[in-house]
């Protein structure tokens, strides 16, 4: 095992105080001496420093509390090796957690090392495992989100991808050292039983297995696994990851528990038959992320407690059993867009999320049934071609979608004729819909920004494609959305005439916008005027090199210095029509200089695209003292 070099005293203090007070100078005077003693106990271990600082951040900032913490740490870590010291500090942090957070933390041991965790899936697993109290689904998810945020605040979970609002963590990961500690504690408390490269966890007992996590191929010891699982009648959840070539042959053994509530398959399982799933009357969560399971059982209606069915990554499936419409508690149904769903979808009164369906392969009876899904909040859909109009199919689609549009919270549209979408948008009048997120796919473009967009006053996230003039009227429509946090505007290549050469973003509108992605393949310039987008933190641009200079009298017209809240910039330079190639170099230098001079010192990434990319290669220049985010 590689042992990292401890941090210096100065670096230890910088890390410690940054977590608690932003800087050492902001630390109250009466806490500075005791903080030095606490740091000595951490031995320069970064993870230990962060763990203790995060623990203190959740306590009163008084000398008495800090001295008490120091005494507790001293009793735990004195004379320990660095590894033992780290484990004892983690144990100290663990025992400081309230009971409900301990359970949620231990559950993270079901995931393998370095696994990127989808936060919403994690919260739904917590809910299915009854780790989140309550009865009302939406409030339980919100409570689960607050639990996750608390674990992140305590530095026990690492946020990886954060949403446009700057607060909602979308993916996370557990540090290897922390995961090893969590797994050890989960096994010790019989909270989780883990199968890895060494087989089962130490000291496991088949009649005590409650939660099983299969993280490695069982092939070398398949018989041991099968025999053990066959006698385990009380397994509540099974999570399967990675490659498993023979596990499918033993499915009847590990799918024998009558009290199974969670089955999460995330990996390669050859010839896995799920016929036994129908006997799991208590199952609440079923997710299949593999192409090697056979079809779902026809009598799936026996899963009367099922709330989540996710087969969205199960690409071989083309049809769902007709009996699925009898699942009265089903809340989330996620399939791939090639799946034909049975008629009678309107018989699912609890359904709140439906994705990703292609309306054109569904029957007219199915489409008409959507009209009755009064609780549906999230819809991911596409409409690939306009067919079946002679049967009234198109009219039924427009009718159901117009009705749903007035109650949906999130709508994702991969493909749809723009005229059809405008018909749906016309249903907004007179009352504004509660829609918060509208994502329109790459295959859907509008000649101008639809004026109906202005009625979506609750919208926080919007992605839209334009195949025409990006006019000031269109910009003003987008700027008028009062709740907008994230905006993506895409303008693909076009053979039409050149658009307005300069788009100016002024101080009117976009008052809450945090993330702005503008991808324009046409020769046009973008400029941020003083006071523009005051809360913008993340800016992602694709722009033509020559146009940012062509329309400015004094060089670059972008105006990064006017974005007061800027933290991250990603600039993609369209090198086509950049003559000479120095235009690309000049744009890179000017952007780097503007970012370097910005008070926030935003992280910058520059990349080149376009057919002329090769003519401008090898010339990227950035000030050596400016932080640069490497391409990922």
Coordinates of C-alpha atoms in Angstrom, one line a residue:
X1 CA 0.0 0.0 0.0
X2 CA 1.3 3.4 -1.0
X3 CA 1.5 5.8 2.0
X4 CA 1.1 9.4 1.1
X5 CA 3.5 12.0 2.5
X6 CA 1.9 14.0 5.3
X7 CA 1.1 17.6 4.7
X8 CA 3.3 20.4 6.2
X9 CA 2.0 22.3 9.2
X10 CA 1.2 25.3 6.9
X11 CA -0.7 23.2 4.4
X12 CA -2.5 21.4 7.2
X13 CA -3.7 24.7 8.6
X14 CA -4.7 26.0 5.2
X15 CA -6.8 22.9 4.5
X16 CA -8.3 22.9 8.0
X17 CA -9.3 26.6 8.2
X18 CA -10.6 26.7 4.6
X19 CA -13.2 24.0 5.5
X20 CA -14.2 25.9 8.7
X21 CA -13.6 29.6 8.2
X22 CA -12.4 30.1 4.6
X23 CA -9.0 31.2 6.0
X24 CA -6.9 31.2 9.2
X25 CA -7.4 34.9 9.6
X26 CA -11.2 34.3 10.0
X27 CA -10.7 31.9 12.9
X28 CA -11.7 33.3 16.3
X29 CA -8.6 34.0 18.4
X30 CA -9.6 31.7 21.3
X31 CA -9.8 28.7 18.9
X32 CA -6.4 29.1 17.3
X33 CA -4.3 27.3 20.0
X34 CA -6.7 24.4 20.3
X35 CA -6.9 24.1 16.5
X36 CA -3.1 23.6 16.5
X37 CA -3.4 20.8 19.0
X38 CA -6.2 19.2 16.9
X39 CA -4.1 19.3 13.8
X40 CA -1.2 17.6 15.5
X41 CA -3.5 14.7 16.2
X42 CA -4.3 14.4 12.5
X43 CA -0.6 13.9 11.7
X44 CA -0.8 15.7 8.4
X45 CA -3.3 13.2 6.9
X46 CA -5.5 15.2 4.5
X47 CA -8.5 12.9 4.9
X48 CA -8.2 13.0 8.7
X49 CA -8.0 16.8 8.6
X50 CA -11.1 17.1 6.4
X51 CA -13.0 14.6 8.5
X52 CA -12.3 16.4 11.8
X53 CA -12.9 19.9 10.3
X54 CA -16.2 18.7 8.9
X55 CA -17.2 17.3 12.2
X56 CA -16.4 20.6 14.0
X57 CA -18.3 22.5 11.3
X58 CA -21.5 20.8 12.6
X59 CA -20.8 21.8 16.2
X60 CA -20.8 25.0 18.1
X61 CA -17.8 27.2 17.4
X62 CA -16.8 27.5 21.1
X63 CA -13.5 26.8 22.8
X64 CA -15.3 24.4 25.2
X65 CA -16.6 22.2 22.4
X66 CA -13.3 22.2 20.6
X67 CA -11.4 21.2 23.7
X68 CA -13.9 18.4 24.4
X69 CA -13.4 17.2 20.8
X70 CA -9.6 17.3 21.2
X71 CA -9.8 15.2 24.4
X72 CA -11.9 12.6 22.6
X73 CA -9.5 12.5 19.6
X74 CA -6.5 12.3 21.9
X75 CA -7.9 9.2 23.6
X76 CA -8.5 7.6 20.3
X77 CA -5.4 8.3 18.2
X78 CA -2.3 8.8 20.5
X79 CA 0.6 6.5 19.5
X80 CA -1.3 5.0 16.5
X81 CA 0.2 4.4 13.1
X82 CA -1.1 6.7 10.3
X83 CA -3.5 4.0 9.1
X84 CA -4.9 3.3 12.5
X85 CA -5.1 7.0 13.3
X86 CA -7.2 7.5 10.2
X87 CA -9.5 4.7 11.0
X88 CA -10.0 5.9 14.6
X89 CA -10.8 9.4 13.4
X90 CA -13.3 8.0 11.0
X91 CA -14.8 5.9 13.8
X92 CA -15.0 9.1 15.9
X93 CA -16.8 10.8 13.0
X94 CA -19.1 7.8 12.6
X95 CA -20.2 7.7 16.2
X96 CA -21.0 11.5 16.0
X97 CA -23.6 10.7 13.3
X98 CA -27.3 10.4 14.3
X99 CA -28.8 6.9 13.9
X100 CA -30.6 7.6 10.6
X101 CA -27.4 8.9 9.0
X102 CA -25.4 5.9 10.2
X103 CA -27.7 3.5 8.3
X104 CA -27.6 5.6 5.1
X105 CA -23.8 5.8 5.4
X106 CA -23.4 2.0 5.9
X107 CA -25.6 1.3 2.9
X108 CA -23.0 2.9 0.7
X109 CA -20.9 -0.2 1.3
X110 CA -23.1 -2.1 -1.3
X111 CA -21.2 -0.1 -4.1
X112 CA -17.8 -1.3 -5.3
X113 CA -14.6 0.8 -5.0
X114 CA -14.5 3.8 -7.4
X115 CA -18.1 3.3 -8.4
X116 CA -19.8 6.5 -9.6
X117 CA -23.1 6.6 -7.7
X118 CA -26.2 8.2 -9.2
X119 CA -27.6 10.2 -6.3
X120 CA -31.2 9.8 -7.2
X121 CA -30.9 6.0 -7.6
X122 CA -29.2 6.0 -4.2
X123 CA -32.0 7.9 -2.6
X124 CA -34.6 5.6 -4.2
X125 CA -32.7 2.6 -2.8
X126 CA -32.7 4.2 0.6
X127 CA -36.5 4.7 0.3
X128 CA -37.1 1.1 -0.8
X129 CA -35.0 -0.2 2.1
X130 CA -37.1 1.8 4.5
X131 CA -34.1 3.9 5.6
X132 CA -36.1 7.1 5.0
X133 CA -39.1 7.5 7.4
X134 CA -42.4 8.8 6.1
X135 CA -45.3 7.9 3.9
X136 CA -45.5 10.7 1.3
X137 CA -43.2 9.9 -1.6
X138 CA -42.1 13.3 -2.6
X139 CA -41.3 14.4 1.0
X140 CA -39.3 11.1 1.5
X141 CA -37.2 11.9 -1.5
X142 CA -36.6 15.4 -0.3
X143 CA -35.6 14.0 3.1
X144 CA -33.3 11.5 1.5
X145 CA -31.7 14.3 -0.4
X146 CA -31.1 16.2 2.9
X147 CA -29.5 13.1 4.4
X148 CA -27.1 12.8 1.4
X149 CA -26.3 16.5 1.7
X150 CA -25.5 16.0 5.4
X151 CA -23.1 13.2 4.6
X152 CA -21.4 15.4 2.0
X153 CA -21.1 18.3 4.4
X154 CA -19.4 15.9 6.8
X155 CA -17.0 15.0 4.0
X156 CA -17.9 11.3 4.2
X157 CA -19.2 11.4 0.6
X158 CA -17.5 13.2 -2.3
X159 CA -19.8 15.2 -4.7
X160 CA -18.7 14.6 -8.3
X161 CA -21.3 16.3 -10.5
X162 CA -23.4 19.2 -9.2
X163 CA -26.6 20.4 -10.9
X164 CA -27.1 23.8 -12.5
X165 CA -28.4 25.2 -9.2
X166 CA -25.0 24.7 -7.7
X167 CA -26.6 22.7 -4.8
X168 CA -28.1 19.5 -6.1
X169 CA -25.5 16.8 -6.3
X170 CA -26.2 14.4 -9.2
X171 CA -23.4 11.9 -8.9
X172 CA -21.1 11.1 -6.0
X173 CA -18.4 8.7 -4.9
X174 CA -17.0 7.4 -1.6
X175 CA -13.2 7.8 -1.0
X176 CA -11.5 4.4 -1.0
X177 CA -10.3 4.8 2.6
X178 CA -13.7 5.8 3.8
X179 CA -15.4 3.0 1.8
X180 CA -13.0 0.4 3.4
X181 CA -14.0 1.7 6.8
X182 CA -17.7 1.7 6.0
X183 CA -17.6 -1.8 4.5
X184 CA -15.8 -3.1 7.6
X185 CA -18.4 -1.5 9.9
X186 CA -21.3 -2.7 7.8
X187 CA -20.1 -6.2 7.9
X188 CA -19.3 -6.0 11.6
X189 CA -22.9 -4.9 12.3
X190 CA -24.4 -7.4 9.8
X191 CA -25.8 -4.5 7.9
X192 CA -24.4 -5.7 4.5
X193 CA -22.8 -9.0 3.4
X194 CA -20.3 -8.4 0.6
X195 CA -19.0 -10.9 -2.0
X196 CA -15.7 -9.7 -3.5
X197 CA -12.5 -11.2 -4.9
X198 CA -12.0 -13.0 -1.5
X199 CA -15.5 -14.5 -1.4
X200 CA -17.9 -13.6 1.3
X201 CA -17.3 -11.1 4.1
X202 CA -15.5 -12.5 7.2
X203 CA -17.7 -13.9 9.9
X204 CA -20.8 -14.0 7.8
X205 CA -23.7 -16.4 8.5
X206 CA -26.1 -17.5 5.8
X207 CA -29.1 -17.3 8.1
X208 CA -28.2 -13.7 9.0
X209 CA -27.7 -12.2 5.5
X210 CA -30.0 -9.2 5.1
X211 CA -28.4 -7.2 2.3
X212 CA -26.2 -8.9 -0.2
X213 CA -23.7 -7.0 -2.5
X214 CA -22.1 -9.1 -5.2
X215 CA -19.1 -7.0 -6.4
X216 CA -17.0 -9.7 -8.2
X217 CA -17.5 -12.7 -10.5
X218 CA -18.6 -15.7 -8.5
X219 CA -17.2 -18.2 -11.1
X220 CA -14.2 -19.4 -8.9
X221 CA -16.5 -20.2 -6.0
X222 CA -19.9 -20.6 -7.6
X223 CA -21.0 -23.7 -5.6
X224 CA -20.1 -22.0 -2.3
X225 CA -22.2 -19.0 -3.3
X226 CA -25.2 -21.0 -4.5
X227 CA -25.2 -23.2 -1.4
X228 CA -25.0 -20.3 1.0
X229 CA -27.6 -18.2 -0.8
X230 CA -30.1 -21.1 -1.1
X231 CA -30.2 -21.2 2.7
X232 CA -30.5 -17.5 3.1
X233 CA -34.3 -16.9 3.5
X234 CA -34.2 -13.4 4.9
X235 CA -32.3 -11.4 2.2
X236 CA -34.0 -8.0 1.8
X237 CA -31.9 -6.7 -1.0
X238 CA -29.4 -7.9 -3.7
X239 CA -27.1 -5.5 -5.6
X240 CA -25.0 -7.1 -8.4
X241 CA -22.1 -5.3 -10.1
X242 CA -19.6 -6.1 -12.8
X243 CA -19.0 -9.2 -14.9
X244 CA -20.6 -12.5 -13.8
X245 CA -20.5 -15.3 -16.3
X246 CA -22.1 -18.0 -14.3
X247 CA -24.3 -16.1 -11.9
X248 CA -27.3 -16.5 -14.2
X249 CA -27.2 -20.3 -13.9
X250 CA -27.8 -19.9 -10.1
X251 CA -30.5 -17.3 -10.3
X252 CA -33.0 -19.7 -8.8
X253 CA -30.9 -19.9 -5.7
X254 CA -30.1 -16.2 -5.1
X255 CA -33.7 -15.2 -6.1
X256 CA -35.3 -17.5 -3.6
X257 CA -36.0 -15.1 -0.7
X258 CA -39.7 -14.3 -0.2
X259 CA -38.9 -11.0 1.5
X260 CA -36.7 -9.4 -1.2
X261 CA -37.5 -5.7 -1.5
X262 CA -34.6 -4.6 -3.8
X263 CA -33.0 -6.2 -6.9
X264 CA -30.4 -4.0 -8.6
X265 CA -28.5 -5.6 -11.4
X266 CA -25.8 -3.4 -12.8
X267 CA -23.4 -5.4 -15.0
X268 CA -22.9 -8.4 -17.3
X269 CA -24.9 -11.5 -16.2
X270 CA -25.0 -14.2 -18.9
X271 CA -28.4 -15.8 -19.5
X272 CA -30.1 -14.5 -16.4
X273 CA -33.7 -15.7 -16.1
X274 CA -36.0 -13.5 -14.0
X275 CA -39.0 -15.8 -13.8
X276 CA -38.6 -16.0 -10.0
X277 CA -39.1 -12.3 -9.7
X278 CA -42.8 -12.8 -9.8
X279 CA -42.8 -14.4 -6.4
X280 CA -41.4 -11.4 -4.6
X281 CA -44.5 -9.9 -3.2
X282 CA -42.6 -7.4 -1.1
X283 CA -40.4 -6.1 -3.9
X284 CA -40.3 -2.3 -4.2
X285 CA -37.3 -1.6 -6.5
X286 CA -36.3 -3.6 -9.6
X287 CA -33.5 -2.3 -11.8
X288 CA -31.9 -4.3 -14.7
X289 CA -28.9 -2.7 -16.3
X290 CA -27.8 -5.6 -18.5
X291 CA -28.5 -6.9 -22.0
X292 CA -28.3 -10.6 -21.0
X293 CA -31.5 -11.1 -19.0
X294 CA -34.4 -12.7 -20.7
X295 CA -37.8 -11.1 -20.9
X296 CA -39.7 -10.1 -17.8
X297 CA -42.2 -12.6 -16.4
X298 CA -45.7 -12.3 -17.9
X299 CA -47.3 -12.4 -14.5
X300 CA -45.4 -9.4 -13.2
X301 CA -48.6 -8.1 -11.7
X302 CA -47.8 -10.2 -8.6
X303 CA -45.3 -7.6 -7.6
X304 CA -48.0 -5.5 -6.0
X305 CA -45.6 -3.4 -3.9
X306 CA -43.3 -2.5 -6.8
X307 CA -42.7 1.3 -6.9
X308 CA -39.7 1.5 -9.3
X309 CA -39.2 -0.6 -12.5
X310 CA -36.1 0.5 -14.4
X311 CA -35.2 -1.4 -17.5
X312 CA -34.1 1.7 -19.5
X313 CA -30.6 0.1 -20.1
X314 CA -32.1 -3.3 -21.0
X315 CA -31.9 -2.8 -24.8
X316 CA -33.0 -6.3 -25.9
X317 CA -36.5 -5.9 -24.5
X318 CA -39.1 -4.7 -27.0
X319 CA -42.3 -5.3 -25.2
X320 CA -43.6 -5.2 -21.6
X321 CA -46.0 -7.8 -20.2
X322 CA -49.6 -6.7 -20.5
X323 CA -50.1 -7.4 -16.7
X324 CA -47.9 -4.5 -15.8
X325 CA -50.9 -2.2 -15.9
X326 CA -52.1 -4.0 -12.7
X327 CA -49.2 -2.6 -10.6
X328 CA -51.3 -0.1 -8.6
X329 CA -48.3 1.2 -6.6
X330 CA -45.9 1.7 -9.5
X331 CA -44.5 5.2 -9.3
X332 CA -41.6 5.1 -11.8
X333 CA -41.5 3.2 -15.1
X334 CA -38.3 3.6 -17.0
X335 CA -37.8 1.8 -20.4
X336 CA -35.7 2.2 -23.5
X337 CA -37.4 4.0 -26.4
X338 CA -37.8 0.8 -28.5
X339 CA -40.2 -0.7 -26.0
X340 CA -43.9 -1.0 -26.9
X341 CA -46.0 -0.6 -23.8
X342 CA -49.4 -2.3 -23.2
X343 CA -52.7 -0.6 -23.5
X344 CA -54.3 0.6 -20.4
X345 CA -51.4 2.8 -19.0
X346 CA -54.1 5.0 -17.5
X347 CA -54.8 2.3 -15.0
X348 CA -51.6 3.1 -13.1
X349 CA -52.9 5.8 -10.7
X350 CA -49.6 6.2 -8.8
X351 CA -47.4 6.7 -11.8
X352 CA -45.3 9.8 -11.5
X353 CA -42.4 9.2 -13.9
X354 CA -42.5 7.6 -17.4
X355 CA -39.4 7.4 -19.6
X356 CA -38.3 7.0 -22.4
X357 CA -41.2 6.3 -24.8
X358 CA -41.6 6.7 -28.6
X359 CA -45.1 7.7 -29.2
X360 CA -45.0 6.4 -32.8
X361 CA -44.7 2.8 -31.8
X362 CA -47.4 2.9 -29.2
X363 CA -51.0 2.0 -29.9
X364 CA -53.7 4.7 -30.1
X365 CA -55.3 3.1 -27.0
X366 CA -52.0 3.5 -25.1
X367 CA -51.7 7.2 -26.2
X368 CA -55.3 7.9 -25.1
X369 CA -54.6 6.3 -21.7
X370 CA -51.9 8.8 -21.0
X371 CA -54.8 11.3 -20.6
X372 CA -55.7 9.7 -17.3
X373 CA -52.2 9.9 -15.7
X374 CA -53.2 12.8 -13.5
X375 CA -50.2 12.3 -11.1
X376 CA -47.5 12.1 -13.9
X377 CA -44.7 14.6 -13.1
X378 CA -41.8 13.5 -15.3
X379 CA -42.1 12.4 -19.0
X380 CA -39.2 11.5 -21.3
X381 CA -40.4 11.0 -24.9
X382 CA -39.8 11.2 -28.6
X383 CA -42.0 11.3 -31.7
X384 CA -39.9 10.0 -34.5
X385 CA -42.3 10.3 -37.4
X386 CA -45.8 11.5 -38.1
X387 CA -47.8 8.4 -39.0
X388 CA -51.1 6.8 -38.3
X389 CA -53.0 10.0 -38.8
X390 CA -55.7 8.1 -40.6
X391 CA -56.4 6.3 -37.4
X392 CA -56.4 9.5 -35.4
X393 CA -53.1 8.6 -33.8
X394 CA -51.5 12.1 -34.2
X395 CA -54.6 13.8 -32.9
X396 CA -54.6 11.5 -29.8
X397 CA -51.0 12.2 -29.2
X398 CA -51.5 16.0 -29.3
X399 CA -54.6 15.7 -27.1
X400 CA -52.8 13.7 -24.4
X401 CA -49.6 15.7 -24.5
X402 CA -51.5 18.9 -24.2
X403 CA -53.3 17.7 -21.2
X404 CA -50.1 16.3 -19.6
X405 CA -48.2 19.6 -20.3
X406 CA -50.4 21.4 -17.8
X407 CA -49.3 19.1 -14.9
X408 CA -45.8 17.9 -15.7
X409 CA -42.8 19.1 -13.7
X410 CA -40.1 17.8 -16.2
X411 CA -40.4 17.2 -19.9
X412 CA -37.6 15.7 -22.0
X413 CA -38.3 15.6 -25.8
X414 CA -35.8 13.8 -27.9
X415 CA -37.5 14.2 -31.3
X416 CA -40.8 15.8 -32.4
X417 CA -41.9 17.9 -35.4
X418 CA -41.7 21.5 -34.4
X419 CA -45.3 22.2 -35.5
X420 CA -46.5 19.4 -33.2
X421 CA -44.6 20.8 -30.3
X422 CA -46.0 24.3 -31.0
X423 CA -49.5 22.8 -30.7
X424 CA -48.6 21.4 -27.3
X425 CA -47.2 24.7 -26.2
X426 CA -50.4 26.5 -27.2
X427 CA -52.1 24.6 -24.4
X428 CA -50.3 26.8 -21.9
X429 CA -53.0 29.5 -22.1
X430 CA -54.4 30.8 -19.9
X431 CA -52.8 29.4 -16.7
X432 CA -49.0 28.8 -16.6
X433 CA -48.0 25.2 -16.2
X434 CA -45.9 24.0 -13.3
X435 CA -43.1 22.8 -15.7
X436 CA -39.7 23.3 -14.1
X437 CA -37.4 21.5 -16.6
X438 CA -37.8 21.5 -20.4
X439 CA -35.1 19.7 -22.4
X440 CA -35.6 19.7 -26.2
X441 CA -33.3 17.3 -28.0
X442 CA -30.7 17.9 -30.7
X443 CA -33.1 16.8 -33.5
X444 CA -35.7 19.5 -32.7
X445 CA -34.9 23.1 -33.8
X446 CA -37.1 26.2 -34.1
X447 CA -36.8 29.0 -36.6
X448 CA -37.1 31.5 -33.7
X449 CA -37.6 31.2 -29.9
X450 CA -41.3 30.3 -29.5
X451 CA -43.2 33.2 -27.9
X452 CA -45.1 30.6 -25.8
X453 CA -41.9 29.9 -23.8
X454 CA -42.5 33.2 -22.0
X455 CA -45.5 31.6 -20.3
X456 CA -43.3 29.0 -18.6
X457 CA -42.7 31.2 -15.6
X458 CA -41.8 28.2 -13.3
X459 CA -39.0 27.0 -15.6
X460 CA -35.6 26.5 -14.0
X461 CA -33.9 24.4 -16.7
X462 CA -34.2 24.9 -20.5
X463 CA -32.5 23.4 -23.5
X464 CA -33.6 24.7 -26.9
X465 CA -32.2 24.4 -30.5
X466 CA -32.6 27.2 -33.1
X467 CA -32.3 26.9 -36.8
X468 CA -32.6 30.5 -37.8
X469 CA -32.2 34.0 -36.5
X470 CA -31.1 34.4 -32.9
X471 CA -32.8 37.7 -32.5
X472 CA -32.9 40.1 -29.6
X473 CA -36.6 39.4 -29.3
X474 CA -35.7 35.7 -28.8
X475 CA -33.0 36.6 -26.2
X476 CA -35.5 38.8 -24.4
X477 CA -38.0 36.0 -24.2
X478 CA -35.5 33.7 -22.6
X479 CA -34.3 36.5 -20.3
X480 CA -37.8 37.1 -19.1
X481 CA -38.1 33.7 -17.5
X482 CA -37.9 34.7 -13.8
X483 CA -36.8 31.3 -12.2
X484 CA -34.3 30.1 -14.9
X485 CA -31.1 28.6 -13.5
X486 CA -29.8 26.7 -16.4
X487 CA -30.0 27.6 -20.1
X488 CA -28.6 25.7 -23.2
X489 CA -29.0 27.3 -26.6
X490 CA -27.8 25.3 -29.6
X491 CA -27.5 26.8 -33.2
X492 CA -26.4 24.1 -35.6
X493 CA -24.6 24.7 -38.9
X494 CA -26.9 26.1 -41.6
X495 CA -26.8 27.0 -45.3
X496 CA -29.0 30.0 -44.6
X497 CA -27.8 33.6 -44.6
X498 CA -25.5 34.8 -41.7
X499 CA -27.4 35.7 -38.6
X500 CA -27.2 38.9 -36.7
X501 CA -23.5 39.3 -36.2
X502 CA -23.5 40.3 -32.5
X503 CA -25.7 39.2 -29.6
X504 CA -25.5 41.4 -26.6
X505 CA -26.6 40.1 -23.2
X506 CA -27.4 43.1 -21.0
X507 CA -28.4 43.5 -17.3
X508 CA -32.1 43.0 -18.0
X509 CA -33.3 39.5 -17.2
X510 CA -31.3 36.3 -16.5
X511 CA -31.2 37.4 -12.8
X512 CA -31.0 33.8 -11.4
X513 CA -29.1 32.1 -14.2
X514 CA -26.2 29.9 -12.8
X515 CA -25.3 27.9 -15.9
X516 CA -25.2 29.1 -19.5
X517 CA -24.3 26.9 -22.5
X518 CA -24.3 28.6 -25.9
X519 CA -23.2 26.5 -28.9
X520 CA -23.3 28.4 -32.1
X521 CA -21.8 27.1 -35.3
X522 CA -22.6 30.2 -37.3
X523 CA -20.4 33.3 -37.7
X524 CA -21.8 35.4 -34.9
X525 CA -20.3 37.2 -31.9
X526 CA -21.5 37.1 -28.3
X527 CA -21.0 40.0 -25.8
X528 CA -21.8 40.2 -22.1
X529 CA -22.5 43.8 -21.1
X530 CA -22.0 45.3 -17.6
X531 CA -24.4 43.7 -15.1
X532 CA -25.3 40.8 -17.3
X533 CA -26.2 37.4 -15.7
X534 CA -25.2 38.5 -12.2
X535 CA -25.3 35.0 -10.6
X536 CA -23.7 33.1 -13.5
X537 CA -21.1 30.6 -12.3
X538 CA -20.6 28.2 -15.2
X539 CA -20.2 29.4 -18.8
X540 CA -19.8 27.0 -21.8
X541 CA -19.4 28.5 -25.3
X542 CA -18.8 27.3 -28.8
X543 CA -18.0 30.3 -31.0
X544 CA -16.3 31.1 -34.3
X545 CA -12.8 32.5 -33.7
X546 CA -12.9 35.4 -36.2
X547 CA -16.3 36.8 -35.2
X548 CA -15.4 37.6 -31.7
X549 CA -12.9 40.1 -33.1
X550 CA -14.6 41.1 -36.4
X551 CA -17.3 43.1 -34.7
X552 CA -15.3 44.7 -32.0
X553 CA -13.4 48.0 -32.5
X554 CA -10.9 47.2 -29.7
X555 CA -10.4 43.5 -30.1
X556 CA -12.3 40.8 -28.2
X557 CA -16.0 41.7 -27.5
X558 CA -16.9 38.8 -25.2
X559 CA -16.9 40.7 -21.9
X560 CA -16.0 38.0 -19.3
X561 CA -15.1 40.7 -16.9
X562 CA -18.8 41.7 -16.7
X563 CA -19.9 38.3 -15.3
X564 CA -19.5 39.0 -11.6
X565 CA -20.1 35.4 -10.3
X566 CA -18.1 33.5 -12.9
X567 CA -16.3 30.3 -11.6
X568 CA -15.9 28.0 -14.6
X569 CA -15.4 28.7 -18.3
X570 CA -15.3 26.1 -21.1
X571 CA -14.6 27.6 -24.5
X572 CA -14.8 25.6 -27.7
X573 CA -13.3 27.5 -30.6
X574 CA -14.7 26.9 -34.1
X575 CA -11.5 27.1 -36.2
X576 CA -13.3 27.0 -39.5
X577 CA -12.9 30.3 -41.5
X578 CA -10.2 31.4 -39.1
X579 CA -7.8 33.1 -41.5
X580 CA -5.1 33.4 -40.6
X581 CA -4.7 30.7 -37.9
X582 CA -3.4 33.4 -35.6
X583 CA -7.1 34.4 -35.0
X584 CA -7.5 31.2 -33.0
X585 CA -4.3 32.0 -31.0
X586 CA -5.4 35.5 -30.4
X587 CA -8.8 34.4 -29.1
X588 CA -7.1 31.8 -26.8
X589 CA -4.7 34.4 -25.4
X590 CA -7.4 37.0 -24.9
X591 CA -9.8 34.6 -23.2
X592 CA -7.0 33.4 -21.0
X593 CA -6.0 36.9 -20.2
X594 CA -9.6 37.9 -19.4
X595 CA -10.1 34.9 -17.1
X596 CA -6.8 35.6 -15.4
X597 CA -7.7 39.2 -14.8
X598 CA -11.2 38.3 -13.4
X599 CA -11.4 38.8 -9.6
X600 CA -12.8 35.3 -9.2
X601 CA -9.9 33.6 -11.2
X602 CA -12.4 31.2 -12.9
X603 CA -11.2 27.8 -13.9
X604 CA -10.7 27.7 -17.7
X605 CA -10.7 25.0 -20.3
X606 CA -10.1 25.7 -24.0
X607 CA -10.6 23.3 -26.8
X608 CA -10.6 23.5 -30.6
X609 CA -13.2 22.1 -33.1
X610 CA -13.9 22.3 -36.8
X611 CA -12.4 21.2 -40.1
X612 CA -9.6 23.8 -39.8
X613 CA -8.6 22.5 -36.4
X614 CA -5.4 20.9 -37.8
X615 CA -4.2 24.3 -39.2
X616 CA -4.3 25.8 -35.8
X617 CA -3.0 23.0 -33.7
X618 CA -0.1 23.2 -31.2
X619 CA -0.4 26.9 -30.5
X620 CA -2.5 27.1 -27.3
X621 CA -1.0 29.6 -24.9
X622 CA -2.2 30.4 -21.4
X623 CA -0.6 32.6 -18.7
X624 CA 1.5 30.3 -16.5
X625 CA 0.0 31.6 -13.3
X626 CA -3.6 31.1 -14.4
X627 CA -5.6 28.0 -13.2
X628 CA -6.4 25.8 -16.2
X629 CA -8.9 22.9 -16.1
X630 CA -7.6 20.1 -18.1
X631 CA -9.8 18.5 -20.8
X632 CA -11.6 15.4 -19.5

